[in-house]
mmCIF file of C-alpha atoms in Angstrom:
data_model
loop_
_atom_site.group_PDB
_atom_site.id
_atom_site.type_symbol
_atom_site.label_atom_id
_atom_site.label_comp_id
_atom_site.label_asym_id
_atom_site.label_seq_id
_atom_site.Cartn_x
_atom_site.Cartn_y
_atom_site.Cartn_z
ATOM 1 C CA MET L 1 -11.647 -99.875 29.832
ATOM 2 C CA PRO L 2 -11.478 -103.738 29.744
ATOM 3 C CA GLN L 3 -10.485 -105.110 26.322
ATOM 4 C CA PRO L 4 -13.656 -107.233 25.732
ATOM 5 C CA LEU L 5 -15.834 -104.190 26.422
ATOM 6 C CA VAL L 6 -13.838 -102.131 23.921
ATOM 7 C CA ILE L 7 -14.421 -104.823 21.277
ATOM 8 C CA ILE L 8 -18.180 -104.933 21.977
ATOM 9 C CA ILE L 9 -18.529 -101.141 21.807
ATOM 10 C CA THR L 10 -16.536 -101.040 18.569
ATOM 11 C CA LEU L 11 -18.814 -103.667 17.007
ATOM 12 C CA ILE L 12 -21.940 -101.761 18.081
ATOM 13 C CA SER L 13 -20.458 -98.550 16.721
ATOM 14 C CA ASN L 14 -19.706 -100.096 13.334
ATOM 15 C CA LEU L 15 -23.049 -101.872 13.020
ATOM 16 C CA PHE L 16 -25.427 -99.142 14.138
ATOM 17 C CA PHE L 17 -23.627 -95.785 14.103
ATOM 18 C CA GLY L 18 -21.413 -95.904 11.002
ATOM 19 C CA GLY L 19 -18.242 -96.204 13.029
ATOM 20 C CA LYS L 20 -19.051 -93.142 15.176
ATOM 21 C CA LEU L 21 -19.789 -93.506 18.844
ATOM 22 C CA PRO L 22 -23.059 -91.966 20.034
ATOM 23 C CA ALA L 23 -22.642 -89.164 22.559
ATOM 24 C CA PHE L 24 -23.624 -91.341 25.526
ATOM 25 C CA LEU L 25 -20.832 -93.869 24.754
ATOM 26 C CA SER L 26 -18.165 -91.347 23.838
ATOM 27 C CA THR L 27 -15.001 -91.341 25.929
ATOM 28 C CA ASP L 28 -14.200 -87.760 24.860
ATOM 29 C CA SER L 29 -14.141 -85.785 28.106
ATOM 30 C CA ARG L 30 -13.748 -82.368 26.467
ATOM 31 C CA PRO L 31 -16.527 -79.959 27.546
ATOM 32 C CA VAL L 32 -19.170 -79.086 24.963
ATOM 33 C CA ILE L 33 -19.022 -75.327 24.350
ATOM 34 C CA ASP L 34 -22.333 -73.532 23.873
ATOM 35 C CA PRO L 35 -21.955 -71.637 20.562
ATOM 36 C CA ILE L 36 -23.962 -68.676 21.901
ATOM 37 C CA ILE L 37 -21.726 -68.341 24.963
ATOM 38 C CA GLU L 38 -18.698 -68.637 22.701
ATOM 39 C CA GLN L 39 -20.075 -65.903 20.429
ATOM 40 C CA VAL L 40 -20.694 -63.588 23.393
ATOM 41 C CA SER L 41 -17.152 -64.201 24.674
ATOM 42 C CA ARG L 42 -15.757 -62.933 21.362
ATOM 43 C CA MET L 43 -17.795 -59.714 21.379
ATOM 44 C CA THR L 44 -16.451 -56.373 22.543
ATOM 45 C CA LEU L 45 -18.163 -54.564 25.411
ATOM 46 C CA GLU L 46 -19.488 -52.005 22.929
ATOM 47 C CA GLU L 47 -20.989 -54.732 20.730
ATOM 48 C CA LYS L 48 -22.704 -56.330 23.717
ATOM 49 C CA ILE L 49 -24.256 -53.044 24.841
ATOM 50 C CA ARG L 50 -25.524 -52.334 21.333
ATOM 51 C CA GLN L 51 -27.359 -55.669 21.352
ATOM 52 C CA THR L 52 -29.370 -54.580 24.398
ATOM 53 C CA LEU L 53 -30.510 -51.214 23.027
ATOM 54 C CA VAL L 54 -33.585 -50.632 20.870
ATOM 55 C CA CYS L 55 -33.730 -47.101 19.483
ATOM 56 C CA GLY L 56 -36.200 -44.945 17.653
ATOM 57 C CA TYR L 57 -35.281 -42.003 15.485
ATOM 58 C CA GLU L 58 -36.845 -38.889 13.982
ATOM 59 C CA GLY L 59 -37.826 -38.381 10.361
ATOM 60 C CA LYS L 60 -37.636 -40.657 7.331
ATOM 61 C CA ASP L 61 -34.037 -40.207 6.173
ATOM 62 C CA PRO L 62 -32.258 -43.596 5.898
ATOM 63 C CA ASP L 63 -28.948 -41.907 6.742
ATOM 64 C CA THR L 64 -30.355 -40.935 10.156
ATOM 65 C CA VAL L 65 -31.203 -44.499 11.101
ATOM 66 C CA LEU L 66 -27.806 -45.723 9.889
ATOM 67 C CA LYS L 67 -26.168 -43.265 12.315
ATOM 68 C CA VAL L 68 -28.360 -44.585 15.139
ATOM 69 C CA LEU L 69 -26.938 -48.072 14.474
ATOM 70 C CA LYS L 70 -23.593 -46.873 15.824
ATOM 71 C CA SER L 71 -25.164 -46.918 19.300
ATOM 72 C CA CYS L 72 -28.030 -49.404 18.929
ATOM 73 C CA SER L 73 -28.165 -52.720 17.129
ATOM 74 C CA ASN L 74 -31.979 -52.692 17.106
ATOM 75 C CA ILE L 75 -34.349 -50.168 15.549
ATOM 76 C CA ILE L 76 -38.002 -49.377 16.255
ATOM 77 C CA TYR L 77 -40.166 -47.466 13.799
ATOM 78 C CA SER L 78 -42.883 -45.077 14.905
ATOM 79 C CA GLY L 79 -45.804 -44.109 12.707
ATOM 80 C CA SER L 80 -44.116 -40.846 11.713
ATOM 81 C CA ASN L 81 -41.089 -42.746 10.349
ATOM 82 C CA LEU L 82 -43.299 -44.705 7.958
ATOM 83 C CA GLU L 83 -46.028 -42.223 7.072
ATOM 84 C CA GLY L 84 -46.131 -41.567 3.334
ATOM 85 C CA LEU L 85 -43.526 -44.201 2.450
ATOM 86 C CA THR L 86 -44.265 -46.861 -0.132
ATOM 87 C CA GLU L 87 -43.743 -50.509 0.742
ATOM 88 C CA LYS L 88 -40.719 -50.539 -1.563
ATOM 89 C CA GLU L 89 -39.191 -47.589 0.296
ATOM 90 C CA ILE L 90 -39.762 -49.317 3.647
ATOM 91 C CA PHE L 91 -38.210 -52.520 2.314
ATOM 92 C CA ASP L 92 -35.194 -50.634 0.932
ATOM 93 C CA HIS L 93 -34.665 -48.846 4.283
ATOM 94 C CA ASN L 94 -34.789 -52.149 6.150
ATOM 95 C CA GLN L 95 -32.403 -53.790 3.700
ATOM 96 C CA GLN L 96 -29.869 -51.004 4.323
ATOM 97 C CA ILE L 97 -30.132 -51.556 8.078
ATOM 98 C CA HIS L 98 -29.579 -55.302 7.758
ATOM 99 C CA LEU L 99 -26.663 -54.798 5.384
ATOM 100 C CA GLN L 100 -24.968 -52.463 7.870
ATOM 101 C CA ASP L 101 -25.722 -54.679 10.881
ATOM 102 C CA PRO L 102 -26.735 -58.279 10.070
ATOM 103 C CA LEU L 103 -27.563 -58.859 13.756
ATOM 104 C CA SER L 104 -29.992 -55.946 13.833
ATOM 105 C CA TRP L 105 -33.631 -56.436 14.760
ATOM 106 C CA ILE L 106 -36.086 -54.030 13.127
ATOM 107 C CA MET L 107 -39.241 -53.626 15.202
ATOM 108 C CA VAL L 108 -42.680 -52.096 14.745
ATOM 109 C CA ASP L 109 -46.061 -52.000 16.526
ATOM 110 C CA GLN L 110 -48.542 -53.788 14.262
ATOM 111 C CA GLU L 111 -51.295 -54.887 16.649
ATOM 112 C CA GLY L 112 -54.228 -54.096 14.356
ATOM 113 C CA GLY L 113 -56.940 -51.471 14.710
ATOM 114 C CA LYS L 114 -55.744 -48.113 16.015
ATOM 115 C CA VAL L 115 -52.204 -49.379 16.692
ATOM 116 C CA ALA L 116 -50.948 -50.296 13.233
ATOM 117 C CA ARG L 117 -47.906 -48.381 12.010
ATOM 118 C CA ILE L 118 -48.471 -49.784 8.518
ATOM 119 C CA LYS L 119 -52.077 -49.232 7.501
ATOM 120 C CA ASP L 120 -53.361 -52.597 6.316
ATOM 121 C CA GLY L 121 -57.038 -52.485 7.243
ATOM 122 C CA SER L 122 -56.706 -55.052 10.016
ATOM 123 C CA PRO L 123 -59.339 -54.898 12.776
ATOM 124 C CA SER L 124 -58.649 -54.284 16.439
ATOM 125 C CA PRO L 125 -57.609 -57.307 18.521
ATOM 126 C CA ARG L 126 -61.024 -57.198 20.227
ATOM 127 C CA LYS L 127 -62.687 -57.746 16.828
ATOM 128 C CA MET L 128 -60.206 -60.524 15.986
ATOM 129 C CA ALA L 129 -61.169 -62.519 19.072
ATOM 130 C CA GLU L 130 -62.269 -65.747 17.403
ATOM 131 C CA LYS L 131 -59.824 -68.573 16.714
ATOM 132 C CA ASN L 132 -59.867 -68.604 12.916
ATOM 133 C CA THR L 133 -60.002 -64.811 12.673
ATOM 134 C CA VAL L 134 -57.133 -64.180 15.066
ATOM 135 C CA SER L 135 -54.955 -66.813 13.387
ATOM 136 C CA TYR L 136 -55.709 -65.279 9.993
ATOM 137 C CA TRP L 137 -54.657 -61.799 11.087
ATOM 138 C CA GLY L 138 -51.595 -63.043 12.944
ATOM 139 C CA GLY L 139 -50.533 -64.706 9.702
ATOM 140 C CA GLN L 140 -51.375 -61.623 7.632
ATOM 141 C CA HIS L 141 -49.326 -59.372 9.902
ATOM 142 C CA GLY L 142 -46.470 -61.859 9.705
ATOM 143 C CA LYS L 143 -46.561 -61.991 5.898
ATOM 144 C CA LEU L 144 -46.748 -58.200 5.623
ATOM 145 C CA LEU L 145 -43.832 -57.563 7.967
ATOM 146 C CA LYS L 146 -41.692 -60.398 6.612
ATOM 147 C CA GLY L 147 -42.205 -59.070 3.101
ATOM 148 C CA LEU L 148 -40.948 -55.657 4.241
ATOM 149 C CA ASP L 149 -37.866 -57.177 5.938
ATOM 150 C CA PHE L 150 -38.953 -56.556 9.533
ATOM 151 C CA ASP L 151 -37.906 -58.917 12.319
ATOM 152 C CA VAL L 152 -40.102 -58.174 15.336
ATOM 153 C CA ASN L 153 -43.716 -57.162 15.928
ATOM 154 C CA LEU L 154 -44.447 -55.595 19.312
ATOM 155 C CA ALA L 155 -47.652 -57.596 19.623
ATOM 156 C CA PRO L 156 -49.839 -59.198 20.869
ATOM 157 C CA VAL L 157 -51.292 -57.304 23.820
ATOM 158 C CA ALA L 158 -52.070 -59.783 26.598
ATOM 159 C CA ASP L 159 -53.531 -57.232 29.021
ATOM 160 C CA ILE L 160 -57.038 -58.006 30.275
ATOM 161 C CA THR L 161 -59.296 -55.047 29.552
ATOM 162 C CA LYS L 162 -61.416 -54.049 32.513
ATOM 163 C CA ASN L 163 -61.714 -50.348 33.183
ATOM 164 C CA ASN L 164 -58.799 -48.908 31.255
ATOM 165 C CA SER L 165 -59.343 -46.836 28.106
ATOM 166 C CA ALA L 166 -55.596 -46.884 27.389
ATOM 167 C CA VAL L 167 -55.868 -50.586 26.571
ATOM 168 C CA GLY L 168 -59.461 -50.764 25.358
ATOM 169 C CA ASP L 169 -59.883 -52.778 22.163
ATOM 170 C CA ARG L 170 -56.133 -53.423 21.925
ATOM 171 C CA SER L 171 -56.875 -56.434 24.135
ATOM 172 C CA PHE L 172 -58.648 -59.554 22.865
ATOM 173 C CA SER L 173 -60.946 -60.008 25.859
ATOM 174 C CA ASP L 174 -61.737 -59.176 29.471
ATOM 175 C CA ASP L 175 -61.617 -62.902 30.260
ATOM 176 C CA PRO L 176 -58.076 -63.983 31.219
ATOM 177 C CA ASN L 177 -58.313 -67.491 29.759
ATOM 178 C CA LEU L 178 -59.872 -66.404 26.461
ATOM 179 C CA ASN L 179 -57.413 -63.528 26.220
ATOM 180 C CA GLY L 180 -54.523 -65.940 26.689
ATOM 181 C CA GLN L 181 -55.936 -68.388 24.132
ATOM 182 C CA MET L 182 -56.375 -65.648 21.496
ATOM 183 C CA ALA L 183 -52.901 -64.251 22.181
ATOM 184 C CA VAL L 184 -51.386 -67.713 21.673
ATOM 185 C CA GLU L 185 -53.220 -68.213 18.355
ATOM 186 C CA TYR L 186 -52.095 -64.799 17.109
ATOM 187 C CA LEU L 187 -48.497 -65.335 18.195
ATOM 188 C CA ARG L 188 -48.197 -68.770 16.599
ATOM 189 C CA ALA L 189 -49.548 -67.533 13.267
ATOM 190 C CA LEU L 190 -47.246 -64.508 13.391
ATOM 191 C CA GLN L 191 -44.147 -66.534 14.252
ATOM 192 C CA ASP L 192 -44.981 -69.170 11.634
ATOM 193 C CA GLN L 193 -44.185 -66.415 9.122
ATOM 194 C CA GLY L 194 -40.783 -65.789 10.723
ATOM 195 C CA ILE L 195 -41.731 -62.632 12.638
ATOM 196 C CA ILE L 196 -41.003 -62.633 16.372
ATOM 197 C CA GLY L 197 -43.825 -61.519 18.653
ATOM 198 C CA VAL L 198 -43.339 -59.444 21.801
ATOM 199 C CA VAL L 199 -46.020 -59.957 24.445
ATOM 200 C CA LYS L 200 -47.035 -56.860 26.386
ATOM 201 C CA HIS L 201 -47.449 -55.231 28.961
ATOM 202 C CA LEU L 202 -46.336 -57.140 32.050
ATOM 203 C CA PRO L 203 -47.487 -57.393 34.799
ATOM 204 C CA GLY L 204 -50.806 -56.386 33.197
ATOM 205 C CA HIS L 205 -52.139 -52.959 32.186
ATOM 206 C CA GLY L 206 -55.833 -53.808 31.964
ATOM 207 C CA ARG L 207 -56.784 -52.943 35.548
ATOM 208 C CA VAL L 208 -54.523 -49.893 35.753
ATOM 209 C CA ASP L 209 -56.438 -46.641 36.124
ATOM 210 C CA TYR L 210 -54.189 -44.386 34.028
ATOM 211 C CA ASP L 211 -52.334 -44.348 30.707
ATOM 212 C CA THR L 212 -48.619 -44.769 31.455
ATOM 213 C CA HIS L 213 -47.763 -42.902 28.257
ATOM 214 C CA ARG L 214 -48.805 -39.786 30.183
ATOM 215 C CA GLU L 215 -48.633 -40.531 33.919
ATOM 216 C CA SER L 216 -47.992 -43.140 36.572
ATOM 217 C CA GLY L 217 -50.288 -46.155 36.599
ATOM 218 C CA TYR L 218 -51.032 -48.298 39.655
ATOM 219 C CA LEU L 219 -52.051 -51.946 39.881
ATOM 220 C CA ASN L 220 -53.590 -51.877 43.351
ATOM 221 C CA TYR L 221 -53.807 -55.598 44.022
ATOM 222 C CA SER L 222 -51.764 -58.140 45.936
ATOM 223 C CA TRP L 223 -49.173 -60.190 44.071
ATOM 224 C CA GLU L 224 -51.333 -63.269 44.654
ATOM 225 C CA GLU L 225 -54.334 -61.554 43.028
ATOM 226 C CA ILE L 226 -52.180 -60.380 40.111
ATOM 227 C CA SER L 227 -50.745 -63.876 39.623
ATOM 228 C CA ASN L 228 -54.214 -65.442 39.622
ATOM 229 C CA PHE L 229 -55.738 -62.949 37.191
ATOM 230 C CA ASP L 230 -53.544 -60.475 35.304
ATOM 231 C CA LEU L 231 -50.687 -62.907 34.657
ATOM 232 C CA ILE L 232 -52.851 -65.775 33.359
ATOM 233 C CA PRO L 233 -52.693 -64.708 29.677
ATOM 234 C CA PHE L 234 -48.946 -64.093 29.912
ATOM 235 C CA ILE L 235 -48.336 -67.545 31.372
ATOM 236 C CA LYS L 236 -50.434 -69.128 28.615
ATOM 237 C CA ILE L 237 -48.654 -67.294 25.821
ATOM 238 C CA VAL L 238 -45.184 -68.086 27.149
ATOM 239 C CA GLU L 239 -46.239 -71.742 27.300
ATOM 240 C CA GLY L 240 -47.454 -71.253 23.718
ATOM 241 C CA GLY L 241 -44.095 -70.120 22.358
ATOM 242 C CA ALA L 242 -43.401 -66.498 23.308
ATOM 243 C CA LYS L 243 -39.698 -65.698 23.653
ATOM 244 C CA ILE L 244 -39.837 -61.967 24.429
ATOM 245 C CA VAL L 245 -41.990 -60.134 26.979
ATOM 246 C CA MET L 246 -42.372 -56.395 27.485
ATOM 247 C CA VAL L 247 -42.522 -54.908 30.983
ATOM 248 C CA GLY L 248 -44.668 -51.802 31.377
ATOM 249 C CA HIS L 249 -44.357 -48.789 33.651
ATOM 250 C CA ILE L 250 -46.917 -50.177 36.082
ATOM 251 C CA ILE L 251 -46.498 -49.646 39.810
ATOM 252 C CA ILE L 252 -47.518 -52.409 42.218
ATOM 253 C CA PRO L 253 -47.645 -50.537 45.557
ATOM 254 C CA GLU L 254 -47.577 -53.766 47.572
ATOM 255 C CA LEU L 255 -44.122 -54.560 46.165
ATOM 256 C CA ASP L 256 -42.368 -51.365 45.132
ATOM 257 C CA SER L 257 -42.889 -47.641 44.631
ATOM 258 C CA SER L 258 -41.006 -47.830 41.317
ATOM 259 C CA PRO L 259 -42.628 -48.941 38.051
ATOM 260 C CA ALA L 260 -42.236 -52.629 37.155
ATOM 261 C CA SER L 261 -39.948 -51.744 34.231
ATOM 262 C CA ILE L 262 -37.260 -50.476 36.610
ATOM 263 C CA SER L 263 -38.033 -52.598 39.677
ATOM 264 C CA PRO L 264 -35.586 -55.434 40.475
ATOM 265 C CA LEU L 265 -38.146 -57.022 42.810
ATOM 266 C CA VAL L 266 -40.990 -57.077 40.276
ATOM 267 C CA ILE L 267 -38.791 -58.350 37.435
ATOM 268 C CA GLU L 268 -37.394 -61.075 39.696
ATOM 269 C CA LYS L 269 -40.934 -62.150 40.617
ATOM 270 C CA LEU L 270 -41.979 -62.153 36.963
ATOM 271 C CA ARG L 271 -39.027 -64.326 35.965
ATOM 272 C CA PHE L 272 -39.885 -66.724 38.786
ATOM 273 C CA THR L 273 -43.606 -66.834 37.938
ATOM 274 C CA LEU L 274 -43.451 -67.156 34.145
ATOM 275 C CA PRO L 275 -42.556 -70.567 32.647
ATOM 276 C CA SER L 276 -38.816 -70.762 31.851
ATOM 277 C CA GLY L 277 -38.588 -67.168 33.027
ATOM 278 C CA ASN L 278 -34.801 -67.153 33.130
ATOM 279 C CA ASP L 279 -34.678 -67.910 29.393
ATOM 280 C CA LEU L 280 -37.094 -65.162 28.336
ATOM 281 C CA VAL L 281 -35.885 -61.875 26.889
ATOM 282 C CA PHE L 282 -37.310 -59.028 28.974
ATOM 283 C CA ILE L 283 -37.643 -55.676 27.202
ATOM 284 C CA SER L 284 -38.793 -52.423 28.770
ATOM 285 C CA ASP L 285 -41.620 -50.352 27.391
ATOM 286 C CA SER L 286 -40.443 -47.044 25.933
ATOM 287 C CA LEU L 287 -38.384 -45.196 28.537
ATOM 288 C CA SER L 288 -39.444 -41.865 27.057
ATOM 289 C CA MET L 289 -42.962 -42.381 28.465
ATOM 290 C CA LYS L 290 -44.088 -40.211 31.376
ATOM 291 C CA GLY L 291 -45.152 -43.218 33.429
ATOM 292 C CA VAL L 292 -41.573 -44.280 34.148
ATOM 293 C CA GLY L 293 -41.156 -41.110 36.222
ATOM 294 C CA LEU L 294 -37.481 -40.501 35.375
ATOM 295 C CA PRO L 295 -35.437 -38.827 32.622
ATOM 296 C CA GLU L 296 -34.706 -41.357 29.879
ATOM 297 C CA GLU L 297 -30.972 -41.684 30.637
ATOM 298 C CA GLN L 298 -31.582 -42.369 34.324
ATOM 299 C CA ALA L 299 -34.470 -44.725 33.529
ATOM 300 C CA ALA L 300 -32.213 -46.680 31.140
ATOM 301 C CA ILE L 301 -29.644 -47.281 33.856
ATOM 302 C CA GLU L 302 -32.286 -48.274 36.408
ATOM 303 C CA ALA L 303 -33.895 -50.668 33.899
ATOM 304 C CA ILE L 304 -30.553 -52.407 33.332
ATOM 305 C CA LYS L 305 -29.963 -52.671 37.073
ATOM 306 C CA ALA L 306 -33.474 -54.083 37.496
ATOM 307 C CA GLY L 307 -32.795 -56.953 35.110
ATOM 308 C CA GLU L 308 -34.207 -55.871 31.745
ATOM 309 C CA ASP L 309 -32.352 -57.561 28.872
ATOM 310 C CA MET L 310 -33.273 -54.872 26.348
ATOM 311 C CA ILE L 311 -34.280 -51.250 26.817
ATOM 312 C CA LEU L 312 -36.435 -49.223 24.458
ATOM 313 C CA LEU L 313 -35.217 -45.664 23.810
ATOM 314 C CA GLN L 314 -37.182 -43.124 21.791
ATOM 315 C CA GLY L 315 -35.870 -39.819 23.099
ATOM 316 C CA ALA L 316 -33.234 -39.184 20.382
ATOM 317 C CA LYS L 317 -30.316 -39.268 22.864
ATOM 318 C CA GLU L 318 -29.128 -42.782 22.134
ATOM 319 C CA ASP L 319 -25.473 -41.797 21.656
ATOM 320 C CA GLU L 320 -25.312 -40.071 25.052
ATOM 321 C CA ILE L 321 -27.083 -42.951 26.778
ATOM 322 C CA PHE L 322 -24.823 -45.503 25.079
ATOM 323 C CA SER L 323 -21.721 -43.615 26.268
ATOM 324 C CA LYS L 324 -23.037 -43.385 29.829
ATOM 325 C CA ILE L 325 -23.889 -47.099 29.954
ATOM 326 C CA LEU L 326 -20.463 -47.985 28.541
ATOM 327 C CA THR L 327 -18.744 -45.937 31.260
ATOM 328 C CA LEU L 328 -20.797 -47.612 34.000
ATOM 329 C CA TYR L 329 -19.831 -51.072 32.770
ATOM 330 C CA GLN L 330 -16.196 -50.047 32.497
ATOM 331 C CA ASP L 331 -16.035 -48.703 36.063
ATOM 332 C CA GLY L 332 -17.907 -51.683 37.541
ATOM 333 C CA THR L 333 -21.111 -49.859 38.480
ATOM 334 C CA LEU L 334 -23.006 -52.158 36.121
ATOM 335 C CA ASP L 335 -22.360 -55.912 36.158
ATOM 336 C CA VAL L 336 -20.794 -57.257 32.940
ATOM 337 C CA SER L 337 -21.706 -60.853 33.852
ATOM 338 C CA LYS L 338 -25.393 -59.852 33.844
ATOM 339 C CA LEU L 339 -24.846 -58.148 30.491
ATOM 340 C CA ASP L 340 -23.395 -61.389 29.128
ATOM 341 C CA ARG L 341 -26.487 -63.302 30.277
ATOM 342 C CA SER L 342 -28.775 -60.754 28.626
ATOM 343 C CA VAL L 343 -26.850 -60.839 25.353
ATOM 344 C CA SER L 344 -26.897 -64.652 25.426
ATOM 345 C CA ARG L 345 -30.693 -64.630 25.784
ATOM 346 C CA ILE L 346 -31.025 -62.126 22.933
ATOM 347 C CA LEU L 347 -28.677 -63.968 20.576
ATOM 348 C CA LYS L 348 -30.388 -67.270 21.313
ATOM 349 C CA VAL L 349 -33.676 -65.846 20.016
ATOM 350 C CA LYS L 350 -31.950 -64.113 17.095
ATOM 351 C CA THR L 351 -30.363 -67.419 16.123
ATOM 352 C CA MET L 352 -33.687 -69.230 16.464
ATOM 353 C CA PHE L 353 -35.334 -66.834 14.006
ATOM 354 C CA ALA L 354 -32.285 -66.162 11.819
ATOM 355 C CA LYS L 355 -33.007 -65.319 8.199
ATOM 356 C CA GLU L 356 -32.376 -68.168 5.812
#
């Protein structure tokens, strides 16, 4: 660098930047290391796999859930886990989980109405569908869950209710734009309280004829029709701040005979269609549901191959599934570089919402 230019830059540095060069004038050619990538590089294969698994468990014994943490870094409560427990007992359970695994996410379904694992008197999303009301209840759910030491609420539902009783009043509206607007308001109020929302159920359950908890469900429309209707609320809510999206066991016959949750083609299209799709964390719906059409262990492997970042297991075989997944990464059947990308996405969101 010519000497006069060095003198000028030094003067500017001293006058305006306290003697430190701003990044754009720095001559330091060392690469900037992304702290998330660096963190992933230091993790063992077992630790990475645990980050991608979300597991349920049976009963209410805290010792049971602590054993589950050996295979899964993330826990989901069902209604039966919480029934009869006081708020103090729930808080104490969650504290134990976070003490054992500080990176753990504790999840619950607290949509309101009939899907509320903690009974708080909140109305169904359909009855919340007015801006001030939906923001109020999003905030109330956030305060409740934050106070009990939860991390993630598997809500809101962005499906557009048409003819499907499985969704029904779990959806805000049968209008895609209004549904998206309400979902955004709910999500923002929820996340303002420090609780992460998970938007569900891609690519849209509202026009599916059957309940995928019990059987296969088909979305019998072209991808163009789905993009211009069913995906509208999901696009709006991702633009509004969603970081995690849930993929349901919905079959799109035009694209694939497999459910979306285990379809590489559908997940690829969703990542391409949603804003910043490659940065979103994709999580499967529960792989114990009948609609996936496979035993849970096989479904877990197919979901990973398809591109899910996290898989939801509720069949009480998490240790066996963990061991099988570990073996498949070790022998090269599953791609470790894809695992690293998934863990990076997950840790980025965990860091964003880290407890103070």
